[in-house]
Amino acid sequence: MSLWVDKYRPRSLDELHYHPELSSRLRSLAASGDFPHILFYGPSGAGKKTRIMCTLRELYGPGVEKLRIDQRVFVTPSNRKLDVNVVQSNYHIELTPSDVGMYDRVVIQDILKEIAQTQQVDLNAKQRFKVVIINEADALTRDAQAALRRTMEKYMNNMRLILCANSTSKIIAPIRSRCLLVRVAAPSDDEMTKVLQHVAKKERFSLPSPVTKSILSTSQGNLRKALLVFEAMKMQKPDLSGDIEVAKPDWETYCSKIADSIIQEQSAQRLLDVRGKIYELLSHCIPPTVVLKTISERIVDKVDDALKPQIVHWAAYYELRMRMGSKKIFHLEAFIAKVMTVYKQFNMIGYTEDYE
Amino acid sequence: MAPTSKSFSSSSSSRKSTLTSSSSRSTSSSTSKSKSASSAPTRKMSNMSSFQPTLNFKPSPSPSTSTSTSTRKDEEDRKLMPPPPPGTKPKPLVSPPKSTNGKGKSREVIVVDDDEDEDQGLGSNGLTNDKAQMWTDLYAPTTEAELAPGKARIAKVKNWLHESLFGYPFDVPPPPGNVNRDKLRKYKRILFLSGPAGVGKTTTMRLLCQSLGVEIMEWGESVEERSLGGGIDRESSISKFSSFISRHSYPSLSMSSQHTSSQSSATKPRLILLTSLPNLSHIPTREAFHSSLLTFCQTFTSLSCPMVIIHSDAGSGGRAEESWMERDRGGREGSLEVLGREVRDGPWCQEIDFLPLAPTFLNKALLRVMQIAIPKAVDRPSQATVQLIALSSNGDLRSAINSLQLVCGGRKDASKGKKRKSRGDDEEEDGPKKRGSGKGSRGGKGAKLDVSKDLRAVLDAVTRKEQSLNLFHALGKVFYNKRLDDPNMDDEDEEVLERIRKLPPEKPLPDHLQEFSRRKSLVQIESFIPTIPIDASSFALWIHQSFLNYCNEIEEVSAGLDELCSADVMRTDDDIWQSSTQAISYALHLTVRGTLMSLPSPVPRRSQKVVKPQFFESFRLERDNTSALDHVAGYITRKGVAAGNAFADGGPSDVVGVWGGTVNKRVLAGELVPMMVKIQGLSGHPLLPPSAQSLCLPPYSTFSFRSNTELTVKDEPDAEDEYEATAAGDDGLGNVASQSQEWDEDMQDKDKEEDWLMEDDIDDWD
């Protein structure tokens, strides 16, 4: 059994449900024989990787789907061994160099050089070049990006890069200018509905519109999440009728409960309870920035309009400090304590002082 | 037998001490100050990593040949050595046994760490006596009863030795037959003794070996080979080590035992003793070391001998402002780093941890040494002096004895003139003499001793150690936030109060800053900060964990947390490129001062407890879960790739997920795994590997997260936790190794269960 997300993932550009102009542009690029380096960017769950794989299939045919996993060992100048897992076919290779943290430059240099210096072996291959997919390109260090920039020019003959990122803001300008930027926007509600209905049709049931609505409101333009939630809901209640609880990830429920308890009571003891929960979230690998964001969103939903800007202000303030500091818990807790203080004072005197 | 084997290790170390004595003399005036127990291991490690001396272990040949070989070898060495600095006599190679007692132990101190070299140099500069012998060497314990560590610990070590050598516990009559003996011996392969320097690990070991009649095979290191340049054997230290182990795990061949004329050395049990370890911060060396230990454990025959590893870890005293980076370099290894995971968690290994000695134990040992060393009771320093030395040595017996020797030596020199008088002072000048320095009025028991000011000054100069408060007291000082004119000030130290009262009054703050006005704090920051027993960031964690309980209002909590945040942001030492010790010290000040500022005054007393930070536990869990997540990522990718391939091969298209490729970790943790757990639970179809179990959040409850261990006065901060804190500040690279391990497992599993991945598939990219 596989998830609907995987099962109904489009495999060619024709099957894609939305952004038709983008699909046709990609198709003509693949046909032109003058394929550029491409930087795909857009929010999570918008379909970047799906489009990348479809493009590859357009370029090379179904052979590109014959994959294998390979483990490469790289040695840093300080003699540290790095293991990087790559997924590759005969025509492309996919890697996530940011996995190795600050040593990503070594990985980038080594692997690109290796690929760039070997010619395409398969004589029947449609293209003379191979494709390197670099995931999480916005998480690459500056060094790695600089290394990338050099190789991009040098090895244009044998290799094309496809970068995948959430935003272009962390990618250095030289790379941005050497790539064709392709923005994959999050699907609109209509487009999401279309996809959900397509899946429902394939699974042979009908999708009631209240369910669609609740799925859309939780998933906020993230199609992957929408499909996961959809599948879980279908499992919960196969006829999808009446009131169904939206199947959210547990940590989201956690965060909103934390937000509730912050609003309920503002005391040191309550903060201690909340601390336990935050530790629980952090120890389950939920990124602290996501925790902070989710909690503050929930709180903003629930407080008086006069307080909203303050909450957002402090969320931003502590998120910045969290990025600079090293002990995330301090900053998360300081944020919560600050929110409690602000909320308490607001309730006591009915208004709030101007912040900062 | 045992003494001869030691002579080899000493030949290298005595050379070492000859070398260092020249440098130590030039600095001899400052030696006494710089001698702190905690700095010694750090220095040692940095030495090792900077030039990484070639390790050299001397095989111990059979006794009859040993003397000649050793002399010859040493002759050679001496030719290669630079001439000794004038004034220092080269030490005799095998010191003539002065007494049967002394000879067995005379060298142990030298081998253990570099700390002694300085002392040795100091001694040979004629500060004390003609023999230039340290009391630690001369008057080492000779019977088990005289050993300083606790009885239970010694018995444990003894039992282990006995079991590993003879196959049955010490106090049990030998079982009949040989078969079941090996059964027990097989799992008693490595004993790992750890503990701070100078608590008697090595001494205990050697004494017990002597009493059990065990021959010790020791591996030591030599410094010179490297600096002498080419022509010298270039075998890498670690390969030497593994050959050393393989050579010595078995009794000598009959060939060599022919030479041992009368003695039946073949029947004498042997034991491998490791006191100096290879440079474990070098990763290949560490890996090789671990693997040779593992081989050692796994290859057992009834003839092979056990191994004892003695590792002195750094104490926790006086390290408040040390940065994490320094500690990385400074030999922060726990048993895991030294032994490797397989060995440590395997059945072969036992760890016995020695604790710092309690002052009473130290006192006893010091008195014993003094009684032997100074026959006349009149010449001995007063009881109080000994007690003070014992208290100020932070549980390090060796340094306590060294201090004692220095004090007594000084006394002898001065004895011509004013010894009488000063001794008179000791007894007469009574009354509470408090030290002006940062000793805690509550925590440091030293404050209560009746010792004259003069003597204290002498002792300060001689035995100056960084006094550190117990963690509990250090935290208490912050949390109770005592200020001048608090209610219930009766039990306060009048002298301190007086001094604080005398401070000039502060100018009153303007109206708009009134919220910041406080009464004078009783915590004297300048003297308090250096006495914090743990590093700045761990201290912040402890503060963070408990200070909420001492607040009344959320506003105070918020203000305090803000200060902790600022300190955390400032403390950039986890950033490799911007490491700055200054920032750490600022951060510590900010932590302490900020907390004091934001706590209410007086602090409410409702029997709050100081608990261990949850951070450590949470961090450990997070690390475990990260590796579980990596495992899941590998699993999903593998499944996706397999499905994709099956599809490409023309498999049924409607059931497979056609996704190959890696998954973003954030997406995995935040979206995929939680939802897959849900769907899996509802459908009953397994989607995730069992290792994902730990990634599920427990149900939300109003109860607290985990029960916390309370900190009491006696607790010492956990060294391992500090290590965790170090790793937490890392950029996550600490996980790289474990991650790849997970993947390795995957690859193996995959080979087993799915045959589509062929060996030759891997390389056909090019």
GROMACS .gro file of C-alpha atoms in nm, chain B residues 33 36 41 119 130 173 182 213 216 292 300 335 376 382 430 449 464 471 582 617 620 664 684 691 719 744:
model
   26
  389LYS     CA    1   4.997   2.919   4.101
  392SER     CA    2   4.543   2.340   3.916
  397PRO     CA    3   4.446   1.721   3.147
  475ASP     CA    4   5.659   1.891   4.042
  486ASP     CA    5   6.884   1.621   4.847
  529PRO     CA    6   3.715  -2.060   4.739
  538ASP     CA    7   3.712  -1.933   3.152
  569GLY     CA    8   5.120  -1.135   4.205
  572ILE     CA    9   5.195  -0.560   3.451
  648SER     CA   10   4.183  -0.300   1.823
  656PHE     CA   11   3.972  -1.481   2.400
  691SER     CA   12   3.415   0.614   2.835
  732LYS     CA   13   5.976   1.433   6.487
  738SER     CA   14   4.976   2.183   6.273
  786ASP     CA   15   4.222   3.171   6.738
  805LEU     CA   16   3.903   2.641   6.016
  820ARG     CA   17   4.658   2.802   4.548
  827LEU     CA   18   2.702   2.359   4.223
  938GLN     CA   19   3.546   3.716   2.621
  973GLU     CA   20   1.720   1.465   2.861
  976ARG     CA   21   1.936   1.324   2.414
 1020ASN     CA   22   1.324   1.697   0.311
 1040GLY     CA   23  -0.347  -0.111   0.996
 1047SER     CA   24   1.211   0.266   1.447
 1075ALA     CA   25   3.019   1.533   3.309
 1100ASP     CA   26   2.452   0.172   0.638
   0.00000   0.00000   0.00000
